Amino acid sequence: MQPFRKHTGEVVPLDRVNVDTDQIIPKQFLKRIERTGFGEFLFYDWRFAADGTEKSDFALHDPRYSKATILVAGKNFGCGSSREHAVWSLADYGFRVIIASAFADIFANNSLKNGLLTVTLTEPQVAEIMRRAAHTASYRLSVDLEKLTVEDDQGFSATFTMDDFARHCLLNGLDDIGLTLKHETAIAAYESKHPVRPEMSAILPGR
Amino acid sequence: MAPRTLFEKIWDAHLVSSPEGQSPLIYIDLHLVHEVTSPQAFDGLRTNGRRVRQPLRTVATVDHNVPTTPRGLPIADPIAAKQIEALQKNCREFGVPLFDIDSPEQGIVHVIGPELGITQPGMTIVCGDSHTSTHGAFGSLAFGIGTSEVEHVLATQCLPQKKPKTMQIDVRGRLLNGVTAKDLALGIIGRIGTGGAAGYVIEYTGEAVRKLSMEARMTLCNMSIEAGARAGMIAPDETTLAYVQARRFAPKGKDWDNAVSAWQTLATDPGGKYDRVIEIDAASLAPFVTWGTNPGMVVPVTERVPELASFAQESDRRAAEQALSYMDLQPGMPMEQITVDRVFIGSCTNSRIEDLRSAARVAKGHHVNPKVRAMVVPGSQAIKHAAEQEGLHRIFLDAGFEWRESGCSMCLGMNPDILQPGERCASTSNRNFEGRQGRGGRTHLVSPMMAAAAAIAGHFTDIRNWRFN
Ligand code: SF4
């Protein structure tokens, strides 16, 4: 996994609440069997008209935000379907950080596994960032995971919290399957006390 | 020992390790796998030279992509066919049992787990699908995960998990006639909001919940995720045991007796503490219909589309405005005047035999409105056959409903069953998000009875006034 320490980049505001993963990546793009190449389908139905032409009024197509790597949105971002494709499409499109006042659990988990940082700030802080992003040309934020801060160069400054272990993994780009496998003794001990039930062996064809 | 909740008992029993400074590692008893969220996970195993640690704790089926036209026809969509083939190949290579497209056990993953007796009380269950919460109806801890976590569980049979908080939703009194578990779920989400239970595991308690059948409990737990909850659960009782006993993969003989003794200890102890408690008066609930683009945007069928001024928060008001524009509805419009073009009875929320029976009871002796196209998609092959044994398919077909093969179908429209732009649908599924059932499609969530009634009337109508034949 790509480690995350600090990132400075331009900000695009997506002023909507409850942005669900069906919007982030519509189902017709879930049929790929790879992890890559989802960026072009990000927010597809919001970005493109039915005939495939770009909708110029959607924030991601606003030339002011064309270089954005930080997305700021309303509460409950990433709700709905568990599809990790949503995170892959955001990351593939070039986003490194999503800022919102609340995230759906599964989305936040999926983000962690892919080095995409989700930063939870208060509603007034999110509103302030959106206001600044809408009114300042090339509005930039610096997000520092070591110091747990979000800052711009016009005096905005906020701190956020994050689970220590999740932060440790992100900072170091750790593969958590590898970490879990370090507990092999404990896993094997658990399994010897809790064997698979005999009925289940009948589930395999040919047994 | 201090009194514990149902959730805490299952959590404690599955702790493999609580390493200092890390998330606790919990053991996963059952991992359900389907074609859409697994290919990248199996690929990851291959890249890293890992195997599936516990193939017999892993069960796969195909549901999301499969066409609901007669089995045996080739799959028209080549990309869907490729994804289904990828799962077949992965299951073969890694030794994972698969209920394939032509198998009599095939069905929606959350329908077949319980139906086959694979889902049992006290288990930890995960699946790369958010509606895994369904299995909590059996008093198990069941939650949806992303593809990276699917890979994690395949490789280690464990997951590092931050311990969630607990919420009790205590449903007092009894549901009135015509008010179903679906309406209860919608009523709860309407009250606490789509993010209202984020970070929590819900335990549903109270007289109204105890009275629910297993099918209805599954509907209720299924929708927990739509309130943002990690999982929903209901303590096992006689209803649970009666459902599980004698199912194909349920424990047998002495194993059954031992399992029952263990399951009977799962209920929350008197004095068990929840982080949050919500009380619901069952008798205050009515049949609900959603008007917007998330399941929390919901009102009783007898009411009107809300006025924008009724939203206290600016962000909610704007969301409502966007939703009404997408749904092409005006504030103040009576819900019963909204006409529908399509009706979908199916999905892991409402495609079980009891759902089909209740819809058939409404449909019997009536005819689908000529302007409406209505389809019934059973949740599994087993349900389809059971319904045909009972003659339910005759009632539906005579009334003008389509009777299809099992799968997720129009719940998410990954197969050819989709809405056309602008079409309005009464749906028994769980999500009314923009474009969920097809780009530009407009979804209203309802119970199976309300969906069948809308198909016949051509518009939403209060099931409590229905003329049953
Ligand atoms: S029926 Fe719908 S919600 Fe259920 S598993 Fe299938 S796609 Fe997901």
XYZ file of C-alpha atoms and ligand atoms in Angstrom:
684
model
C 0.000 0.000 0.000
C 1.102 3.547 -0.773
C 2.151 5.246 2.492
C 0.557 8.557 3.430
C 2.461 11.164 5.452
C 1.696 14.607 4.219
C -0.073 15.960 1.194
C -0.548 19.452 -0.168
C -2.942 19.907 -3.043
C -5.809 21.793 -4.602
C -9.316 21.328 -3.272
C -12.588 20.664 -5.058
C -15.842 21.177 -3.137
C -18.680 18.694 -3.660
C -21.482 20.351 -1.774
C -23.742 17.350 -1.197
C -24.636 15.241 1.809
C -25.031 11.441 1.826
C -22.947 10.908 -1.303
C -23.425 7.163 -1.813
C -21.067 4.715 -3.499
C -23.609 4.113 -6.271
C -22.957 7.748 -7.270
C -19.198 7.498 -6.809
C -19.076 4.565 -9.198
C -22.281 3.350 -10.845
C -22.812 -0.407 -11.047
C -22.249 -0.733 -14.796
C -18.532 -0.277 -14.096
C -18.249 -2.974 -11.437
C -17.829 -5.777 -13.898
C -14.112 -5.302 -14.381
C -11.974 -7.890 -12.652
C -8.981 -5.595 -12.153
C -8.302 -3.008 -9.453
C -7.172 -0.329 -11.859
C -8.707 1.890 -14.480
C -11.774 2.990 -12.508
C -10.888 6.708 -12.441
C -12.534 7.543 -15.724
C -15.866 6.271 -14.381
C -15.777 8.289 -11.152
C -19.142 10.046 -10.490
C -20.089 8.931 -13.968
C -23.779 9.856 -13.982
C -23.042 13.259 -12.446
C -20.165 13.978 -14.794
C -21.623 12.817 -18.094
C -24.974 13.253 -19.823
C -26.741 10.185 -21.213
C -25.088 10.758 -24.618
C -21.621 10.742 -23.030
C -20.969 14.492 -23.197
C -19.423 16.198 -20.166
C -21.736 18.083 -17.839
C -19.862 21.352 -17.421
C -21.790 22.343 -14.279
C -20.394 19.441 -12.242
C -17.587 20.519 -9.915
C -15.050 18.016 -11.234
C -15.393 19.548 -14.699
C -14.997 23.103 -13.502
C -11.608 24.178 -14.926
C -10.867 25.921 -11.617
C -10.670 22.515 -9.935
C -9.027 20.479 -12.664
C -5.873 19.872 -10.623
C -7.643 18.991 -7.372
C -6.323 16.097 -5.292
C -8.422 16.805 -2.206
C -12.201 16.371 -2.257
C -14.373 18.015 0.364
C -18.009 16.908 0.741
C -20.995 16.899 3.115
C -21.842 14.461 5.908
C -22.152 10.661 5.558
C -19.860 10.428 2.547
C -19.529 6.940 1.032
C -22.758 5.485 2.383
C -24.489 2.529 0.764
C -22.865 -0.308 -1.109
C -19.610 -1.813 0.189
C -18.006 -1.649 -3.272
C -14.296 -0.876 -2.873
C -14.461 0.199 -6.507
C -15.591 3.570 -5.099
C -12.231 4.039 -3.389
C -10.305 2.675 -6.363
C -12.028 5.178 -8.651
C -11.337 8.144 -6.361
C -7.688 7.146 -5.968
C -7.274 6.340 -9.641
C -8.722 9.725 -10.552
C -5.947 11.290 -8.467
C -7.519 12.021 -5.092
C -5.315 11.515 -2.035
C -7.610 12.964 0.650
C -11.375 13.175 1.222
C -12.629 15.618 3.841
C -16.174 15.377 5.239
C -18.029 15.812 8.523
C -18.815 12.073 8.661
C -17.971 8.968 6.654
C -19.802 5.681 6.276
C -17.924 2.863 8.083
C -17.221 0.494 5.209
C -16.074 3.314 2.930
C -13.652 4.601 5.565
C -12.271 1.075 6.052
C -11.838 0.563 2.337
C -10.037 3.900 2.033
C -7.533 2.907 4.686
C -6.583 -0.201 2.751
C -5.786 1.861 -0.313
C -3.835 4.762 1.127
C -6.706 7.205 0.594
C -6.945 9.414 3.675
C -10.417 10.237 5.036
C -10.358 13.281 7.294
C -13.350 13.974 9.536
C -13.807 17.632 10.495
C -16.769 19.439 12.068
C -19.630 20.704 9.904
C -18.626 24.392 10.311
C -15.012 23.539 9.369
C -16.172 21.661 6.271
C -18.457 24.570 5.329
C -15.556 27.005 5.752
C -13.287 24.941 3.499
C -16.035 24.735 0.886
C -16.509 28.489 1.038
C -12.792 29.141 0.628
C -12.476 26.596 -2.177
C -15.346 28.249 -4.037
C -13.950 31.768 -3.667
C -10.195 31.341 -3.936
C -8.404 30.498 -7.166
C -6.328 27.309 -6.864
C -7.264 26.912 -3.223
C -4.818 24.564 -1.519
C -4.761 22.632 1.732
C -1.947 20.819 3.474
C -2.940 17.642 5.247
C -0.396 16.240 7.667
C -1.059 12.766 9.036
C 1.881 12.870 11.438
C 0.653 16.048 13.093
C -3.045 15.347 12.377
C -3.590 18.829 10.963
C -5.328 20.441 8.001
C -4.116 23.938 7.062
C -4.232 26.491 4.286
C -1.973 29.501 3.843
C -4.725 31.988 4.751
C -4.994 31.107 8.394
C -7.375 28.130 8.317
C -6.196 25.431 10.627
C -7.915 22.361 12.032
C -6.909 19.195 13.784
C -8.467 15.771 13.340
C -8.297 12.445 15.097
C -7.664 8.981 13.816
C -7.376 5.522 15.284
C -3.687 5.071 16.280
C -3.256 1.748 14.593
C -4.906 2.842 11.351
C -2.650 5.876 11.348
C 0.423 3.772 11.938
C -0.476 1.510 8.993
C -1.146 4.459 6.690
C 2.033 6.292 7.660
C 4.089 3.212 6.925
C 2.085 1.788 4.052
C 1.780 -1.527 5.899
C 0.125 -4.552 4.337
C -2.254 -5.638 7.035
C -2.599 -9.215 5.832
C 1.092 -9.520 6.627
C 0.482 -8.028 10.075
C -2.346 -10.459 10.810
C -0.252 -13.423 9.710
C 2.232 -12.531 12.449
C -0.446 -13.811 14.829
C -0.305 -17.277 13.315
C 0.147 -18.985 16.689
C -2.942 -17.312 18.133
C -4.992 -18.038 15.017
C -3.950 -21.687 14.967
C -4.722 -22.014 18.684
C -8.180 -20.542 18.127
C -8.802 -22.888 15.235
C -7.810 -25.970 17.177
C -10.458 -25.092 19.764
C -13.057 -24.243 17.103
C -12.827 -26.796 14.307
C -14.989 -26.586 11.188
C -18.261 -28.406 11.810
C -18.504 -31.840 10.164
C -21.629 -30.903 8.157
C -19.630 -28.385 6.194
C -17.340 -30.954 4.619
C -20.397 -32.212 2.703
C -20.556 -28.885 0.901
C -17.694 -29.652 -1.455
C -18.733 -31.418 -4.607
C -17.476 -34.983 -4.834
C -17.397 -35.637 -1.092
C -18.960 -11.554 35.232
C -20.539 -8.215 34.382
C -23.755 -8.448 32.354
C -23.067 -8.486 28.617
C -25.061 -7.785 25.490
C -25.609 -10.261 22.657
C -23.013 -8.379 20.625
C -20.425 -8.439 23.397
C -20.836 -12.180 23.917
C -20.200 -12.916 20.257
C -17.352 -10.419 20.083
C -15.611 -11.866 23.143
C -16.001 -15.420 21.857
C -14.266 -14.538 18.601
C -11.310 -12.538 19.868
C -8.157 -14.193 18.581
C -5.783 -11.590 19.858
C -5.838 -8.036 21.215
C -2.348 -6.818 20.437
C -1.192 -3.673 22.198
C -1.690 -0.593 20.042
C -3.489 -2.500 17.273
C -7.076 -3.254 16.418
C -8.341 -6.488 17.982
C -8.228 -9.488 15.683
C -11.507 -11.385 15.418
C -12.111 -14.803 13.934
C -14.589 -15.141 11.063
C -16.747 -18.277 11.127
C -18.310 -17.856 7.727
C -17.242 -15.906 4.657
C -19.755 -15.574 1.832
C -18.386 -14.711 -1.587
C -19.976 -13.499 -4.823
C -18.748 -12.618 -8.286
C -18.589 -8.811 -8.130
C -16.434 -8.004 -5.108
C -14.110 -11.028 -5.142
C -12.025 -11.184 -8.370
C -9.485 -8.597 -7.201
C -9.205 -10.370 -3.836
C -8.374 -13.746 -5.394
C -5.921 -11.951 -7.654
C -4.223 -10.505 -4.588
C -3.830 -14.004 -3.136
C -2.243 -15.197 -6.344
C 0.153 -12.249 -6.520
C 1.340 -12.911 -2.971
C 1.419 -16.695 -3.226
C -1.253 -17.133 -0.553
C -3.979 -19.768 -0.291
C -7.514 -19.688 1.082
C -6.937 -20.566 4.699
C -10.323 -22.171 5.400
C -12.148 -23.215 2.232
C -14.879 -24.891 4.306
C -15.667 -21.618 6.038
C -16.030 -19.988 2.652
C -19.114 -20.328 0.443
C -19.542 -18.732 -2.968
C -22.442 -18.157 -5.305
C -23.300 -15.968 -8.295
C -26.136 -13.500 -7.836
C -25.372 -9.868 -8.692
C -24.800 -10.253 -12.429
C -26.870 -13.262 -13.355
C -29.692 -12.834 -15.836
C -33.184 -13.729 -14.589
C -34.208 -15.174 -17.917
C -34.455 -18.990 -18.110
C -31.270 -20.771 -17.055
C -29.340 -22.472 -19.779
C -29.497 -19.505 -22.144
C -26.067 -17.989 -22.734
C -25.278 -14.827 -20.731
C -25.746 -11.994 -23.197
C -23.420 -9.515 -21.468
C -19.843 -10.661 -22.203
C -18.333 -8.693 -19.304
C -20.781 -10.217 -16.803
C -20.037 -13.643 -18.232
C -16.326 -12.992 -17.728
C -16.866 -12.077 -14.077
C -18.915 -15.221 -13.486
C -16.237 -17.324 -15.190
C -13.584 -15.659 -13.042
C -15.417 -16.787 -9.894
C -15.772 -20.333 -11.232
C -12.071 -20.445 -11.963
C -11.087 -18.919 -8.624
C -13.256 -21.357 -6.678
C -11.757 -24.284 -8.551
C -8.213 -23.079 -8.074
C -8.583 -22.261 -4.354
C -10.922 -25.134 -3.444
C -13.841 -22.919 -2.421
C -17.347 -24.451 -2.591
C -19.486 -22.686 -5.202
C -23.217 -22.784 -5.803
C -22.978 -22.020 -9.468
C -25.521 -20.524 -11.834
C -27.041 -23.874 -12.783
C -27.101 -25.227 -9.231
C -30.421 -25.818 -7.420
C -28.940 -23.968 -4.430
C -28.112 -20.787 -6.388
C -29.597 -17.561 -5.096
C -28.856 -14.211 -3.535
C -26.004 -14.768 -1.114
C -28.006 -13.429 1.872
C -30.950 -15.637 1.006
C -29.139 -18.942 0.559
C -26.935 -18.717 3.673
C -29.949 -18.907 6.020
C -31.954 -21.177 3.741
C -29.227 -23.850 3.670
C -28.636 -23.623 7.416
C -25.107 -22.306 6.841
C -26.005 -19.146 8.748
C -26.359 -19.942 12.452
C -26.692 -18.106 15.758
C -23.547 -16.895 17.490
C -21.440 -16.811 14.341
C -19.307 -14.067 12.901
C -20.210 -13.713 9.224
C -18.771 -11.417 6.570
C -19.326 -10.901 2.863
C -18.205 -8.333 0.339
C -21.685 -6.874 0.326
C -23.172 -4.333 2.692
C -26.426 -6.237 3.240
C -24.569 -8.984 5.068
C -26.342 -7.445 8.067
C -29.271 -9.693 7.046
C -27.713 -12.691 8.810
C -27.839 -10.854 12.136
C -31.483 -11.959 12.281
C -30.142 -15.265 13.615
C -28.249 -13.676 16.470
C -24.968 -13.636 14.626
C -22.562 -10.743 14.111
C -22.685 -10.199 10.366
C -21.318 -7.268 8.433
C -20.281 -6.152 4.971
C -16.644 -5.663 4.001
C -14.692 -4.286 1.043
C -12.595 -6.267 -1.388
C -9.292 -5.744 0.484
C -10.957 -7.225 3.554
C -12.336 -10.086 1.453
C -8.725 -10.871 0.556
C -7.756 -10.519 4.200
C -10.371 -13.026 5.343
C -9.584 -15.453 2.530
C -5.923 -15.394 3.552
C -6.219 -15.343 7.338
C -9.850 -16.130 8.312
C -9.502 -13.135 10.628
C -10.154 -9.409 10.497
C -8.634 -6.599 12.523
C -11.691 -4.683 13.736
C -12.204 -1.649 15.893
C -14.854 -2.555 18.427
C -18.105 -0.859 17.385
C -20.541 0.763 19.788
C -23.915 -0.805 20.509
C -27.401 0.573 20.022
C -30.603 -0.983 21.255
C -33.711 -0.342 19.199
C -36.571 -1.446 21.378
C -39.824 -1.810 19.472
C -42.682 -1.682 21.960
C -46.171 -3.025 21.328
C -47.350 -4.626 18.119
C -47.280 -3.753 14.463
C -50.738 -3.058 13.070
C -52.296 -5.012 10.236
C -50.713 -4.182 6.891
C -47.551 -2.867 8.574
C -44.592 -5.158 7.892
C -40.951 -5.522 8.926
C -40.071 -3.438 5.850
C -42.229 -0.592 7.161
C -40.639 -0.942 10.579
C -37.182 -0.672 8.981
C -38.167 2.346 6.883
C -39.803 3.963 9.905
C -36.604 3.561 11.936
C -34.384 4.967 9.161
C -36.806 7.842 8.621
C -36.447 8.652 12.282
C -32.688 8.285 12.873
C -31.461 9.078 9.339
C -29.194 7.217 6.917
C -26.135 7.973 9.042
C -28.001 7.638 12.349
C -26.419 4.359 13.390
C -22.927 4.871 11.898
C -20.329 3.230 14.139
C -22.958 1.121 15.941
C -24.156 -2.444 15.942
C -27.920 -2.420 16.458
C -29.719 -5.004 18.560
C -33.460 -5.049 17.891
C -35.551 -5.978 20.902
C -39.112 -5.683 22.136
C -42.431 -7.394 21.700
C -42.912 -6.402 18.061
C -39.511 -7.866 17.139
C -40.069 -11.112 19.066
C -43.319 -11.573 17.156
C -41.612 -11.332 13.763
C -41.002 -14.474 11.704
C -37.424 -15.268 10.624
C -38.152 -13.888 7.156
C -39.368 -10.619 8.652
C -36.384 -10.438 11.022
C -34.083 -10.827 8.038
C -35.839 -7.917 6.305
C -35.358 -5.748 9.379
C -31.690 -6.636 9.919
C -31.033 -6.335 6.181
C -31.974 -2.646 6.246
C -29.706 -1.858 9.254
C -26.957 -0.783 6.874
C -29.308 1.823 5.399
C -29.237 3.514 8.800
C -25.438 3.379 8.573
C -25.111 0.577 11.152
C -22.196 -1.852 11.075
C -24.631 -4.686 11.732
C -28.111 -5.441 13.049
C -28.930 -8.383 15.261
C -31.763 -10.146 17.072
C -31.221 -12.643 19.899
C -32.042 -16.231 18.927
C -35.237 -17.727 20.363
C -37.709 -20.513 19.586
C -38.546 -18.916 16.229
C -34.866 -19.011 15.291
C -34.366 -22.623 16.384
C -37.465 -23.771 14.513
C -36.138 -22.147 11.342
C -32.581 -23.504 11.579
C -33.404 -27.053 12.699
C -33.260 -29.699 9.972
C -31.793 -27.340 7.373
C -29.185 -29.025 5.220
C -26.048 -27.690 6.907
C -27.477 -27.262 10.401
C -25.903 -29.359 13.180
C -27.433 -32.815 13.558
C -28.116 -35.165 16.471
C -25.993 -34.525 19.552
C -24.287 -31.613 17.787
C -27.681 -29.964 17.481
C -28.394 -30.308 21.207
C -24.996 -28.854 22.067
C -25.473 -26.013 19.630
C -28.893 -25.185 21.066
C -27.505 -25.039 24.614
C -24.808 -22.660 23.444
C -27.227 -20.490 21.478
C -29.557 -20.191 24.431
C -26.863 -18.332 26.348
C -26.503 -15.623 23.718
C -29.325 -13.278 24.728
C -28.329 -9.998 26.348
C -28.060 -10.409 30.129
C -30.428 -8.420 32.322
C -28.576 -5.181 32.974
C -26.486 -5.428 29.777
C -25.539 -1.898 28.727
C -25.888 -0.329 25.287
C -24.177 2.885 24.239
C -27.452 4.231 22.905
C -31.092 3.210 23.289
C -33.959 4.139 20.995
C -37.580 3.290 21.656
C -40.122 2.855 18.911
C -43.855 2.534 19.419
C -44.861 -0.176 16.930
C -48.483 0.932 16.817
C -47.436 4.388 15.587
C -46.101 2.950 12.308
C -47.946 2.840 8.991
C -47.104 1.384 5.568
C -44.278 3.608 4.294
C -43.207 4.830 0.860
C -39.936 6.658 0.147
C -40.208 9.916 -1.793
C -36.517 10.777 -2.214
C -33.128 9.375 -3.114
C -32.136 7.721 0.126
C -34.092 5.344 2.373
C -34.407 7.974 5.106
C -36.543 10.141 2.831
C -39.750 8.367 3.689
C -43.353 9.064 4.766
C -46.473 7.002 5.488
C -48.464 6.288 2.310
C -51.315 8.378 3.664
C -49.144 11.509 3.823
C -47.756 13.960 1.298
C -44.342 14.687 -0.185
C -42.786 16.947 2.472
C -42.569 20.721 2.109
C -38.998 22.017 1.840
C -39.612 24.338 4.753
C -40.068 21.289 7.002
C -36.298 20.612 6.950
C -34.550 22.390 9.776
C -31.017 22.055 8.412
C -29.940 23.888 5.286
C -27.954 20.871 3.992
C -30.986 18.571 4.412
C -33.243 21.082 2.691
C -30.900 21.250 -0.274
C -30.626 17.458 -0.369
C -34.443 17.246 -0.374
C -34.638 19.767 -3.172
C -32.115 17.813 -5.261
C -33.970 14.587 -4.507
C -37.365 15.987 -5.508
C -35.943 17.335 -8.720
C -34.407 13.940 -9.524
C -37.631 12.160 -8.562
C -39.760 14.703 -10.467
C -42.084 15.270 -7.521
C -43.639 18.402 -6.050
C -43.728 19.173 -2.325
C -47.214 18.668 -0.918
C -48.249 16.033 -3.422
C -50.226 13.158 -1.819
C -48.161 9.955 -1.969
C -51.217 7.989 -3.122
C -51.388 10.081 -6.282
C -47.918 9.052 -7.470
C -48.270 6.684 -10.424
C -45.728 3.968 -11.221
C -44.410 2.474 -14.482
C -42.621 -0.520 -13.044
C -42.866 -2.778 -10.024
C -40.063 -4.966 -8.683
C -40.690 -7.615 -6.061
C -37.385 -9.178 -5.094
C -33.888 -8.526 -3.579
C -32.276 -9.807 -0.393
C -34.656 -7.542 1.523
C -37.952 -9.000 0.312
C -37.702 -12.046 -1.939
C -38.318 -14.858 0.517
C -41.254 -17.235 0.436
C -43.216 -15.248 3.000
C -42.718 -12.049 0.978
C -43.961 -13.784 -2.146
C -46.946 -15.201 -0.272
C -47.940 -11.782 1.009
C -47.620 -10.202 -2.438
C -49.576 -13.060 -3.997
C -52.355 -12.593 -1.462
C -52.692 -8.997 -2.674
C -52.433 -9.913 -6.350
C -54.882 -12.788 -6.255
C -57.880 -12.208 -8.506
C -56.663 -8.767 -9.616
C -54.850 -7.617 -12.704
C -51.722 -5.513 -13.109
C -52.566 -2.048 -14.418
C -52.042 -2.023 -18.203
C -49.581 0.880 -17.912
C -47.364 -1.026 -15.468
C -44.696 -3.672 -16.052
C -44.273 -5.760 -12.920
C -41.809 -8.524 -12.146
C -41.345 -10.996 -9.345
C -37.815 -12.304 -8.832
C -37.504 -15.002 -6.147
C -34.395 -14.773 -3.989
C -33.212 -18.286 -4.722
C -33.915 -21.329 -6.826
C -35.240 -23.069 -3.720
C -37.735 -20.266 -3.109
C -38.755 -20.310 -6.749
C -39.518 -24.012 -6.555
C -41.297 -23.736 -3.229
C -43.460 -20.935 -4.621
C -44.270 -23.006 -7.680
C -45.235 -25.932 -5.452
C -47.689 -23.648 -3.681
C -48.983 -22.256 -6.969
C -47.902 -18.676 -6.205
C -46.413 -18.310 -9.676
C -49.889 -19.040 -11.119
C -51.406 -16.213 -9.118
C -48.677 -13.819 -10.278
C -48.777 -14.927 -13.901
C -52.590 -14.795 -14.034
C -52.452 -11.284 -12.615
C -49.961 -10.202 -15.265
C -46.692 -10.223 -13.287
C -43.517 -11.646 -14.835
C -42.104 -14.653 -12.975
C -38.306 -14.781 -13.248
C -35.243 -16.787 -12.248
C -33.428 -15.948 -9.004
C -30.800 -13.258 -8.502
C -30.269 -9.659 -7.408
C -31.854 -8.450 -10.614
C -33.373 -4.982 -10.498
C -32.166 -4.314 -6.970
C -29.009 -2.935 -8.534
C -29.540 -3.515 -12.216
C -26.187 -5.093 -13.045
C -28.005 -7.595 -15.212
C -30.394 -6.561 -18.026
C -33.273 -5.855 -15.563
C -33.099 -2.068 -15.365
C -35.328 0.988 -15.424
C -35.318 3.267 -18.437
C -34.525 6.951 -17.804
C -37.512 8.660 -16.158
C -39.322 5.417 -15.290
C -40.822 5.256 -11.824
C -40.678 2.031 -9.854
C -42.285 0.656 -6.708
C -39.549 -1.622 -5.413
C -39.208 -4.001 -2.479
C -35.411 -3.583 -2.534
C -33.342 -1.516 -0.123
C -31.875 1.465 -1.973
C -33.535 4.313 -3.818
C -30.263 6.056 -4.693
C -30.088 8.015 -7.954
C -29.655 5.615 -10.842
C -29.534 2.537 -8.575
C -32.044 0.648 -10.736
C -30.893 2.217 -13.998
C -29.704 5.646 -15.036
C -32.438 8.244 -14.566
C -34.740 5.640 -12.956
C -36.853 6.707 -9.960
C -37.195 4.214 -7.130
C -39.740 4.180 -4.303
C -39.097 1.631 -1.561
C -42.100 -0.256 -0.181
C -43.116 -3.607 1.320
C -44.068 -6.536 -0.946
C -47.776 -6.016 -0.243
C -47.551 -2.315 -1.054
C -45.600 -3.097 -4.241
C -48.181 -5.620 -5.426
C -50.994 -3.170 -4.676
C -49.197 -0.397 -6.608
C -48.800 -2.736 -9.583
C -52.526 -3.330 -9.672
C -53.735 0.176 -8.839
C -51.114 1.850 -11.026
C -50.266 4.199 -8.152
C -49.350 3.915 -4.462
C -52.263 2.904 -2.325
C -52.786 2.143 1.345
C -52.745 -1.623 1.713
C -54.953 -1.331 4.784
C -57.896 -0.515 2.461
C -57.157 -3.327 0.012
C -59.859 -5.629 -1.326
C -58.366 -9.109 -0.841
C -59.949 -11.857 -2.955
S -30.247 -8.109 -3.736
Fe -29.404 -6.063 -3.903
S -28.743 -5.491 -1.895
Fe -29.075 -7.681 -1.908
S -27.085 -8.582 -2.310
Fe -28.111 -8.329 -4.261
S -27.493 -6.322 -4.985
Fe -26.953 -6.403 -2.839
